Amino acid sequence: MKQISVGIDIGSTATKAVLLINGTITEHVIIPSGWDPKQAGRNAYDALLEKGQRVEQQVQTVVATGYGRITLPFADRRVTEVTCHARGAEHMVTGSRLVIDIGGQDSKVIALDGFGHVTDFIMNDKCAAGTGRFLQVMAGVLDITLDELGELALISQPATISSMCTVFAESEVIGLLARGAEKGAIAAGVIDSIGKRLPTLVGRMPNSEYITFTGGLASNPAICKRIEQNLNIPLRVPEFPQLAGAIGAALIGSDITTKKQLAQGTQL
Amino acid sequence: MNSSAFQQLESLRENNVIALKEAKEAGHHIVGMYCLYSPAELIVAAGASPVMLCGTSQKPIPIAEQSLPRNLCPLIKSSYGFAATDTCPFFYFSDFIVAETTCDGKKKMYELMEEFKPVHLLQLPQIQDKETALNYWLSELNLLKEKLEQTFNVEITEQKLRDAIELLNDERRSLKALQDVCKHKPAPISGIEMLTVLHNRGFALDKRATIQRVDQLTSELNERVKKGISTLSSAAPRILLTGVPVGLGSEKVVRIIEESGGQVVCFESCGAYKKVEPVQQSDTPLRDIAQCYLSIPCSCMSPNTNRYDLVANLAREFQVDGVIDLTWQGCHTYNIESFSLRKHMQQEVNLPFLQIETDYSESDSEQLKLRLEAFLELLADR
């Protein structure tokens, strides 16, 4: 009997879904979360099933994670993104001891035991500073996309952006533009202001030779490079950094299926 | 909880407002306190009743912020807000307030509070193991004694102090015995229920009656343990909550922990396990009292190593799975101490540790839920 599980990660910006068949990721989808996390979860699930040519009845376990996890009525289990990101990171970068995840509305640093289990974690979730949302707002001020922000930042000397608060940083950027600062310098400065905040979180966690970097921002090589420079610790970016949470959720789903099948005495 | 002792303790705060009014009309003296460092023995020995004052609700904070900085600790803002809005009956009925120089925020707030009620401020030293500190504290207690004697026109004799020590030691014994029922696995009472009892008993006028009720509840709970009755799951991760004072109205972290499937089995906080050490009688009664109160392991002390040992011992005795250190926003002393406590806990008992920094508002409930749920998942995974 095939083991089929789905992990759905409803983040503040994007909703990610992963189809796991016998331990292998066979399909994934990424859609914008929009204003309705419940609907986003449903849409991602439907799109995933269609892409994977499966029907709902074939899926044994659905695990939801992300801030929208509570709203998903058809989930068999809800697991926090801390646990799911750790598990997903371990799946993609085996033996990870430290994970940085920068999401839309928070950033977190997770310490692992080397086998995908969380031993400690620390989060910044009180304020937009140091999150994906911060970069989005700043890209908006510069009238460019997030990808362009990263590319521009590669070629420039960073301007200093000292405000801790997104709203004030926005005024600061507008001020810099008014004084004729280069767009690329501002872009680099914006990314550095995230990078400079991370060591205060990382410094509170155990040391590690490298850090596995997950979350939507990690798909942007320029951002990764600047953050790596700020942290002075090598980053490992998995193939699908944005999917770490959904992959972790799907893996936990498959554990649940195994347990259920064992309990029922079903042959695997 | 289906227990008449519990229900009596649960409604104790409301019932005591009426008792308080009647006592006051009959000429009884009331002295209000905010902090565990207030030596209640002296007040009892003066024939007055010590009562805890309100300071655990978000409600009066917006008014308090008209005078106090927004980023101040919510406990200080709430205490001041209740006084400023005259919405705490216990404050209203108090003849005067006993306060201490524990942290910077509190001592400066008390200056403003003088506008509403006389405040007797005790200068609390911030080191525990020096003879000079003890002597200084003793002289402060002497000043309070004189103040009580003058205000209420009584003499506080050694015998009266000894009797007060005996009564309040009995209260400590009874509170310790109650909390110790949670050493059993699974605990027979939830953290929220325990907090309800610990919080409400502070508002009681009749100490003897309250001790009796607490003892009754303890024996009921021990009976349940014997019979193996518990409404709580034995699989629930057992949590030790340490740090700042918590009470009803500021219990959101306890509530979220328990709604997320954990159980707070031990509170190392001011109204709870910080309060159980009795006054040891070896010298003059006043010196014995001074010694006991100066030993309270609050983060305003430096160093405060007694707290590290207390938390580690409690973690073992209560067989906890994890430690959560609660810090109110703006509480620098607990906030900084969290770093050392985490290290101590990892070295001594090798337990997962989570610090939560928050205030009384519900604005961060979702973020708190995420952290606390993730912590409980981590504990379940071990």
XYZ file of C-alpha atoms in Angstrom:
650
model
C 0.000 0.000 0.000
C 1.343 3.380 -0.992
C 1.910 5.962 1.691
C 0.587 9.348 0.618
C 0.722 12.445 2.769
C 0.357 16.150 2.147
C 1.963 19.052 3.996
C 0.410 22.487 3.685
C 2.255 25.536 4.970
C -0.010 28.586 5.059
C 2.341 31.506 5.549
C 1.494 35.180 5.755
C 2.671 35.744 2.179
C 2.650 32.397 0.371
C 0.902 29.074 0.813
C 2.993 26.037 0.007
C 1.809 22.451 -0.442
C 3.862 19.293 -0.893
C 2.806 15.802 -1.971
C 4.877 13.043 -0.417
C 4.571 9.523 -1.782
C 6.527 6.799 -0.006
C 8.934 9.351 1.402
C 9.579 11.112 -1.906
C 8.407 14.592 -2.789
C 6.540 14.139 -6.039
C 4.767 17.481 -6.464
C 4.599 20.906 -4.929
C 2.694 24.142 -5.407
C 3.279 27.688 -4.194
C 0.438 30.217 -4.342
C -0.084 33.640 -2.760
C -1.941 33.454 0.567
C -4.075 36.493 -0.171
C -6.477 37.647 2.524
C -8.182 34.308 3.197
C -5.770 31.715 4.637
C -8.466 29.026 4.749
C -9.238 29.415 1.049
C -5.530 29.600 0.215
C -5.012 26.261 1.973
C -7.924 24.718 0.089
C -6.735 26.094 -3.261
C -3.173 24.908 -2.700
C -4.462 21.434 -1.763
C -6.705 21.202 -4.840
C -3.960 22.436 -7.154
C -1.504 19.954 -5.648
C -3.876 17.005 -6.062
C -4.603 17.976 -9.641
C -0.913 18.329 -10.449
C -0.150 14.984 -8.815
C -3.211 13.351 -10.387
C -4.534 12.198 -7.057
C -7.869 12.496 -5.320
C -8.453 13.505 -1.735
C -9.469 9.971 -0.694
C -6.019 8.658 -1.595
C -4.287 10.989 0.842
C -3.899 9.331 4.221
C -2.720 12.272 6.273
C -2.760 16.036 5.833
C -0.638 18.145 8.178
C -1.058 21.915 8.267
C 1.537 24.398 9.439
C 2.197 28.122 9.187
C 0.181 30.888 10.762
C -2.936 29.740 8.868
C -2.718 26.171 10.204
C -5.598 26.662 12.622
C -7.999 27.641 9.866
C -7.615 24.493 7.769
C -10.653 22.289 8.492
C -9.472 19.184 6.640
C -6.066 18.888 8.303
C -5.530 15.755 10.401
C -2.956 17.499 12.559
C -1.650 21.013 13.048
C 2.044 21.393 13.799
C 3.930 24.644 14.319
C 6.271 25.921 11.645
C 9.193 25.659 14.083
C 8.891 21.871 14.249
C 8.059 21.575 10.529
C 10.916 23.791 9.342
C 13.371 21.803 11.407
C 12.130 18.545 9.952
C 12.058 19.908 6.401
C 15.546 21.386 6.728
C 16.900 18.071 8.008
C 15.322 16.304 5.018
C 16.990 18.643 2.547
C 20.292 19.270 4.357
C 20.988 16.152 6.413
C 22.567 16.750 9.806
C 21.586 20.431 10.053
C 22.265 21.791 13.541
C 21.092 25.354 12.994
C 18.347 26.680 10.739
C 17.502 30.274 9.936
C 14.073 30.823 8.488
C 13.021 34.239 7.334
C 9.330 34.268 6.665
C 6.869 36.946 5.740
C 6.067 38.052 9.260
C 8.736 36.575 11.489
C 12.261 35.267 11.499
C 13.411 32.325 13.541
C 16.602 30.522 14.390
C 16.162 26.850 15.266
C 18.745 24.599 16.919
C 18.514 20.884 16.042
C 19.938 17.670 17.424
C 21.281 16.613 14.015
C 18.311 14.315 13.402
C 15.598 16.839 12.653
C 14.427 17.369 16.235
C 14.242 20.865 17.703
C 16.346 21.427 20.814
C 15.936 25.196 21.088
C 14.642 28.109 19.062
C 14.416 31.856 19.159
C 12.141 34.137 17.203
C 11.674 37.717 16.249
C 7.970 38.093 15.756
C 7.141 41.263 17.614
C 7.988 43.604 14.806
C 8.320 43.624 11.018
C 12.027 44.478 11.223
C 14.112 41.525 10.117
C 11.295 39.831 8.214
C 10.357 39.300 4.613
C 7.656 41.914 4.980
C 10.337 44.496 5.732
C 12.077 43.749 2.434
C 8.773 43.803 0.573
C 7.917 47.243 1.914
C 11.367 48.544 1.031
C 11.236 47.026 -2.473
C 7.900 48.802 -2.825
C 9.469 52.146 -1.929
C 12.168 51.543 -4.546
C 9.495 50.419 -7.025
C 11.225 47.125 -7.783
C 10.525 43.421 -7.147
C 12.214 41.407 -4.412
C 14.354 39.630 -7.029
C 15.468 42.955 -8.474
C 16.246 44.182 -4.970
C 18.667 41.308 -4.551
C 20.318 41.814 -7.933
C 20.749 45.545 -7.410
C 22.278 44.915 -4.004
C 25.009 42.704 -5.522
C 26.727 45.528 -7.312
C 26.652 48.250 -4.701
C 28.235 49.520 -1.536
C 25.487 49.531 1.085
C 23.937 52.715 2.406
C 23.387 52.680 6.171
C 19.813 52.213 7.288
C 19.673 52.492 11.038
C 15.973 52.538 11.881
C 14.759 49.389 13.633
C 11.159 50.055 12.713
C 9.778 49.341 9.237
C 7.756 52.537 9.165
C 10.724 54.697 10.155
C 13.086 52.765 7.888
C 10.724 53.585 5.049
C 11.025 57.306 5.829
C 14.783 56.874 6.059
C 14.888 55.269 2.607
C 12.733 58.054 1.160
C 15.156 60.537 2.726
C 18.133 58.731 1.174
C 16.446 58.788 -2.239
C 15.746 62.500 -1.843
C 19.439 63.074 -1.187
C 20.206 61.265 -4.427
C 21.518 57.989 -2.993
C 21.899 55.182 -5.489
C 19.080 52.648 -5.648
C 21.523 49.741 -5.454
C 23.207 51.178 -2.361
C 19.855 51.463 -0.661
C 18.907 47.923 -1.719
C 22.150 46.617 -0.215
C 21.575 48.657 2.937
C 18.063 47.289 3.288
C 19.271 43.683 3.105
C 22.135 44.417 5.491
C 19.727 45.778 8.044
C 18.177 42.302 8.135
C 21.560 40.620 8.100
C 22.830 42.731 10.971
C 19.904 41.771 13.143
C 20.358 38.023 12.655
C 23.599 37.640 14.660
C 21.771 38.743 17.826
C 19.427 35.777 17.376
C 22.100 33.335 16.137
C 24.448 34.313 18.994
C 21.944 33.020 21.542
C 21.872 29.560 19.977
C 24.581 26.853 20.067
C 27.473 27.195 17.605
C 27.319 25.427 14.274
C 29.750 25.043 11.357
C 27.108 26.097 8.890
C 23.544 27.322 8.901
C 20.735 25.945 6.787
C 18.805 28.871 5.385
C 15.110 28.363 4.628
C 12.086 30.495 3.866
C 11.107 32.463 0.787
C 14.006 34.915 0.999
C 16.573 32.144 0.701
C 15.631 31.609 -2.968
C 17.285 34.935 -3.699
C 21.062 34.311 -4.119
C 21.994 37.965 -3.673
C 20.169 38.157 -0.376
C 21.826 34.935 0.755
C 25.254 36.295 -0.117
C 24.820 39.513 1.852
C 23.378 37.666 4.841
C 26.242 35.188 4.778
C 28.703 38.097 4.839
C 26.937 39.619 7.839
C 26.782 36.369 9.776
C 30.271 35.210 8.838
C 29.072 31.601 8.933
C 28.584 29.587 5.703
C 24.955 29.210 4.659
C 23.535 26.099 3.040
C 20.517 26.798 0.959
C 18.420 23.767 0.038
C 16.943 23.310 -3.419
C 13.478 24.506 -2.375
C 14.067 26.696 0.676
C 10.530 28.030 0.630
C 9.116 24.495 0.899
C 10.922 23.494 4.108
C 7.825 23.947 6.264
C 5.497 22.086 3.904
C 8.012 19.260 3.432
C 8.402 18.931 7.198
C 4.626 18.850 7.572
C 4.308 16.140 4.900
C 7.041 14.070 6.594
C 5.294 14.370 9.951
C 2.109 13.345 8.129
C 3.802 10.249 6.852
C 4.971 9.390 10.412
C 1.368 9.663 11.530
C 0.246 7.344 8.733
C 2.903 4.815 9.714
C 1.753 4.905 13.321
C -1.876 4.486 12.269
C -1.018 1.574 9.989
C 1.077 -0.104 12.665
C -1.763 0.313 15.133
C -4.175 -1.242 12.667
C -1.733 -4.002 11.799
C -1.782 -3.049 8.124
C 1.095 -4.269 6.038
C 3.174 -1.371 4.782
C -13.286 22.070 39.621
C -15.846 20.043 41.487
C -14.829 20.861 45.052
C -16.559 23.077 47.582
C -13.202 24.157 49.046
C -12.087 25.252 45.596
C -15.319 27.076 44.890
C -15.045 28.956 48.180
C -11.502 29.969 47.370
C -12.538 30.896 43.833
C -15.159 33.366 45.071
C -13.012 34.560 47.949
C -11.951 37.781 46.289
C -15.527 38.951 45.637
C -16.759 37.874 49.064
C -13.879 39.628 50.731
C -14.782 42.983 49.298
C -17.950 42.869 51.399
C -16.083 41.559 54.438
C -13.560 44.313 53.947
C -16.219 47.038 53.941
C -17.797 45.638 57.086
C -14.456 45.288 58.848
C -13.549 48.824 57.925
C -16.857 50.152 59.232
C -16.261 48.280 62.471
C -13.007 50.207 62.894
C -10.601 47.556 61.634
C -7.325 48.690 60.035
C -6.225 47.587 56.579
C -2.744 47.862 55.092
C -2.293 47.300 51.363
C 0.740 45.574 49.851
C 1.957 44.840 46.350
C 5.004 42.767 46.860
C 6.265 39.651 48.584
C 8.925 41.740 50.342
C 6.215 43.449 52.438
C 6.632 41.943 55.923
C 3.020 41.005 56.641
C 3.961 39.829 60.166
C 4.387 43.425 61.309
C 0.965 44.401 60.017
C -0.664 41.406 61.679
C 1.192 42.140 64.926
C -0.215 45.675 64.799
C -3.707 44.172 64.803
C -4.328 45.272 61.208
C -5.001 43.130 58.146
C -2.521 42.927 55.289
C -4.212 42.644 51.878
C -2.755 42.272 48.420
C -3.653 45.058 46.010
C -4.796 44.824 42.407
C -2.183 44.956 39.686
C -2.791 42.036 37.355
C -5.297 43.466 34.897
C -4.879 45.200 31.557
C -7.975 47.329 32.164
C -6.544 50.401 33.952
C -3.320 50.451 31.909
C -4.471 53.021 29.289
C -5.243 55.477 32.103
C -1.900 54.733 33.767
C -0.151 55.515 30.477
C -1.359 59.088 30.763
C 1.233 59.464 33.518
C 3.661 56.572 33.076
C 5.821 55.605 30.070
C 4.172 53.134 27.708
C 7.159 50.796 27.616
C 7.128 50.333 31.386
C 6.324 46.970 32.967
C 2.570 46.199 32.828
C 2.488 45.200 36.497
C 3.627 48.661 37.531
C 1.253 50.370 35.095
C -1.654 48.220 36.198
C -0.994 48.789 39.917
C -0.793 52.524 39.360
C -3.807 52.503 37.030
C -5.999 50.808 39.654
C -4.960 53.457 42.164
C -5.463 56.351 39.733
C -8.911 55.146 38.680
C -9.837 54.104 42.226
C -11.108 50.751 40.960
C -9.343 48.449 43.433
C -11.546 48.067 46.522
C -8.568 46.814 48.509
C -6.652 49.974 47.691
C -9.696 52.063 48.538
C -10.096 50.509 51.992
C -6.388 50.560 52.860
C -5.270 52.972 55.568
C -1.906 53.158 53.882
C 0.276 51.232 51.473
C 3.512 49.408 52.250
C 5.885 49.451 49.301
C 9.536 48.609 48.613
C 12.375 49.838 46.451
C 12.561 46.603 44.491
C 13.027 47.871 40.934
C 13.495 51.323 39.450
C 10.074 51.348 37.819
C 8.259 50.568 41.035
C 10.070 52.988 43.279
C 9.511 55.900 40.907
C 5.874 54.894 40.392
C 5.311 54.924 44.167
C 6.352 58.578 44.199
C 3.391 59.282 41.924
C 1.073 57.009 43.884
C 1.471 59.218 46.967
C -1.094 61.479 45.333
C -3.816 58.920 46.009
C -2.816 57.262 49.276
C -0.052 57.471 51.875
C 2.765 55.134 50.846
C 5.317 53.859 53.334
C 8.347 53.002 51.234
C 10.775 50.447 52.620
C 14.321 50.822 51.342
C 15.170 47.286 50.332
C 18.882 46.443 50.060
C 19.772 44.489 46.931
C 22.293 42.044 48.272
C 21.363 39.112 50.462
C 24.426 37.692 52.160
C 25.975 40.746 53.804
C 25.493 41.575 57.450
C 25.345 45.277 56.561
C 22.418 44.620 54.233
C 20.557 42.690 56.906
C 21.147 45.428 59.475
C 19.955 48.058 57.048
C 16.823 46.055 56.241
C 16.230 45.512 59.937
C 16.355 49.266 60.543
C 13.818 49.710 57.732
C 11.512 47.179 59.387
C 11.910 49.088 62.643
C 10.732 52.238 60.883
C 7.702 50.380 59.557
C 7.025 49.073 63.051
C 7.068 52.627 64.424
C 4.842 53.819 61.615
C 2.299 51.083 62.346
C 2.426 51.752 66.085
C 1.882 55.465 65.603
C -0.792 55.218 62.924
C -2.873 52.601 64.721
C -1.938 53.644 68.236
C -0.791 50.200 69.322
C 2.338 48.650 70.709
C 3.911 45.854 68.687
C 5.368 43.602 71.364
C 7.776 40.706 70.841
C 4.990 38.331 71.765
C 2.660 39.822 69.154
C 5.401 39.414 66.571
C 5.988 35.794 67.603
C 2.261 35.096 67.265
C 2.201 36.736 63.838
C 5.214 34.677 62.737
C 3.440 31.534 63.863
C 0.286 32.412 61.949
C 2.059 33.359 58.736
C 4.406 30.384 58.916
C 1.306 28.251 59.077
C 0.018 30.032 55.994
C 3.313 29.276 54.222
C 3.129 25.650 55.270
C -0.395 25.365 53.945
C 0.483 27.019 50.617
C 3.501 24.773 50.188
C 1.478 21.654 50.911
C -1.111 22.738 48.359
C 1.462 23.323 45.643
C 3.249 20.077 46.447
C 0.215 18.034 45.354
C 1.373 18.746 41.817
C 4.517 16.712 42.394
C 2.242 13.802 41.578
C 2.041 12.622 37.996
C -0.477 13.511 36.652
C -1.196 16.540 38.819
C -4.691 16.588 40.312
C -5.284 20.292 39.621
C -4.595 22.447 36.573
C -2.182 25.363 36.619
C -5.003 27.851 36.086
C -6.938 26.428 39.040
C -3.817 26.506 41.202
C -3.186 30.090 40.203
C -6.785 30.993 41.052
C -6.289 29.748 44.597
C -2.854 31.320 45.044
C -4.067 34.630 43.663
C -7.336 34.885 45.554
C -6.012 33.869 48.951
C -3.997 37.114 49.062
C -7.216 39.123 49.290
C -8.483 37.243 52.320
C -9.017 39.079 55.592
C -9.434 36.049 57.787
C -6.123 34.258 57.471
C -7.014 31.341 59.734
C -10.187 30.547 57.818
C -8.306 30.718 54.526
C -5.540 28.429 55.764
C -8.224 25.954 56.790
C -9.865 26.087 53.377
C -6.555 25.667 51.578
C -5.763 22.675 53.812
C -9.169 21.217 53.019
C -8.516 21.582 49.294
C -5.066 20.017 49.700
C -6.443 16.974 51.473
C -9.182 16.607 48.830
C -6.539 16.747 46.112
C -4.330 14.231 47.897
C -7.363 11.987 48.180
C -7.855 12.241 44.429
C -4.225 11.373 43.840
C -4.624 8.281 46.027
C -7.691 7.208 44.099
C -5.955 7.937 40.825
C -8.523 10.542 39.798
C -7.248 13.320 37.595
C -8.989 15.231 34.870
C -5.599 15.863 33.305
C -3.724 13.774 30.817
C -0.587 12.053 32.067
C 0.934 12.701 28.641
C 0.754 16.495 29.014
C 4.244 18.026 29.171
C 4.855 19.286 32.710
C 5.947 22.904 32.861
C 7.672 24.914 35.557
C 6.812 28.589 35.196
C 9.386 30.941 36.652
C 10.001 34.680 36.532
C 7.743 37.657 37.071
C 4.612 37.651 39.253
C 1.471 36.261 37.610
C -2.100 36.443 38.790
C -5.627 36.323 37.517
C -5.893 38.845 34.717
C -2.266 38.358 33.748
C -2.503 34.594 33.331
C -2.510 34.530 29.526
C 0.716 32.537 29.216
C -0.566 29.910 31.668
C -3.837 29.752 29.753
C -2.147 29.329 26.362
C 0.204 26.635 27.727
C -2.735 24.658 29.076
C -4.958 25.206 26.026
C -2.092 23.924 23.893
C -1.875 20.677 25.850
C 0.779 21.466 28.446
C 0.370 21.687 32.189
C 1.896 24.189 34.573
C 2.702 22.040 37.612
C 4.887 24.511 39.455
C 4.960 28.274 39.767
C 8.261 29.671 40.953
C 6.709 33.090 41.289
C 6.012 35.605 44.040
C 2.609 34.413 45.188
C 3.649 30.789 44.809
C 6.888 28.937 45.552
C 8.908 32.068 46.302
C 6.618 32.432 49.309
C 6.916 29.106 51.078
C 10.132 29.500 53.130
C 9.133 30.031 56.781
C 10.601 32.585 59.188
C 13.226 30.685 61.202
C 13.148 31.646 64.861
C 16.675 32.056 66.156
C 17.110 35.710 67.139
C 14.812 38.610 67.971
C 11.545 38.208 66.102
C 12.127 41.304 63.996
C 15.581 40.133 62.947
C 14.195 36.699 62.083
C 11.555 38.351 59.924
C 14.154 40.567 58.256
C 16.328 37.547 57.481
C 13.451 35.597 55.943
C 12.269 38.422 53.708
C 15.744 39.412 52.590
C 16.276 35.848 51.349
C 13.431 36.018 48.815
C 15.029 35.151 45.458
C 13.779 38.072 43.352
C 15.732 39.330 40.350
C 16.056 42.759 42.001
C 18.774 41.118 44.142
C 22.308 40.965 42.857
C 23.542 38.337 42.700
C 20.409 36.218 42.856
C 21.908 32.743 42.819
C 19.282 31.420 45.247
C 16.786 31.616 42.401
C 18.903 29.406 40.127
C 19.117 26.768 42.844
C 15.430 27.043 43.669
C 14.361 26.626 40.039
C 16.710 23.682 39.502
C 15.482 21.956 42.672
C 11.850 22.553 41.802
C 12.427 21.216 38.287
C 13.674 17.961 39.822
C 11.090 17.710 42.586
C 8.148 18.394 40.291
C 9.598 16.174 37.510
C 9.057 18.855 34.907
C 9.720 18.446 31.202
C 10.541 22.076 30.485
C 11.051 25.483 32.072
C 9.317 28.638 30.866
C 10.718 31.927 32.121
C 8.157 34.712 31.948
C 9.373 38.291 31.660
C 7.090 41.309 31.626
C 7.972 43.871 29.038
C 10.287 46.461 30.586
C 11.367 44.245 33.490
C 15.108 44.576 33.005
C 16.132 42.497 35.996
C 14.179 39.358 35.093
C 14.946 39.899 31.432
C 18.710 39.993 31.940
C 18.655 37.213 34.514
C 16.999 34.914 31.989
C 20.322 34.513 30.194
C 22.069 33.137 33.281
C 19.083 31.080 34.362
C 18.944 29.380 30.950
C 22.622 28.485 31.221
C 22.199 27.215 34.760
C 19.205 25.076 33.794
C 21.011 23.564 30.837
C 24.034 22.711 32.957
C 22.276 21.548 36.112
C 19.153 19.785 34.942
C 19.549 19.663 31.154
C 16.023 20.851 30.506
C 14.618 22.794 27.549
C 14.116 26.427 28.437
C 11.954 29.089 26.841
C 11.868 32.743 27.730
C 8.669 34.620 26.957
C 8.628 38.398 27.013
C 5.177 39.922 26.888
C 2.721 42.262 28.598
C -0.888 41.961 29.810
C -2.504 42.746 26.448
C -3.828 40.155 24.029
C -2.055 41.783 21.063
C 0.587 39.067 20.771
C -1.544 36.002 21.587
C -1.024 34.439 18.160
C 2.751 34.847 18.329
C 2.788 33.502 21.880
C 0.698 30.523 20.822
C 3.223 29.697 18.128
C 6.177 29.842 20.513
C 4.473 27.929 23.280
C 3.062 25.270 20.944
C 6.464 24.847 19.313
C 8.030 24.479 22.771
C 5.468 21.853 23.766
C 6.124 19.982 20.505
C 9.830 20.072 21.305
C 9.111 18.594 24.749
C 6.835 15.901 23.352
C 9.518 14.982 20.826
C 12.193 14.346 23.460
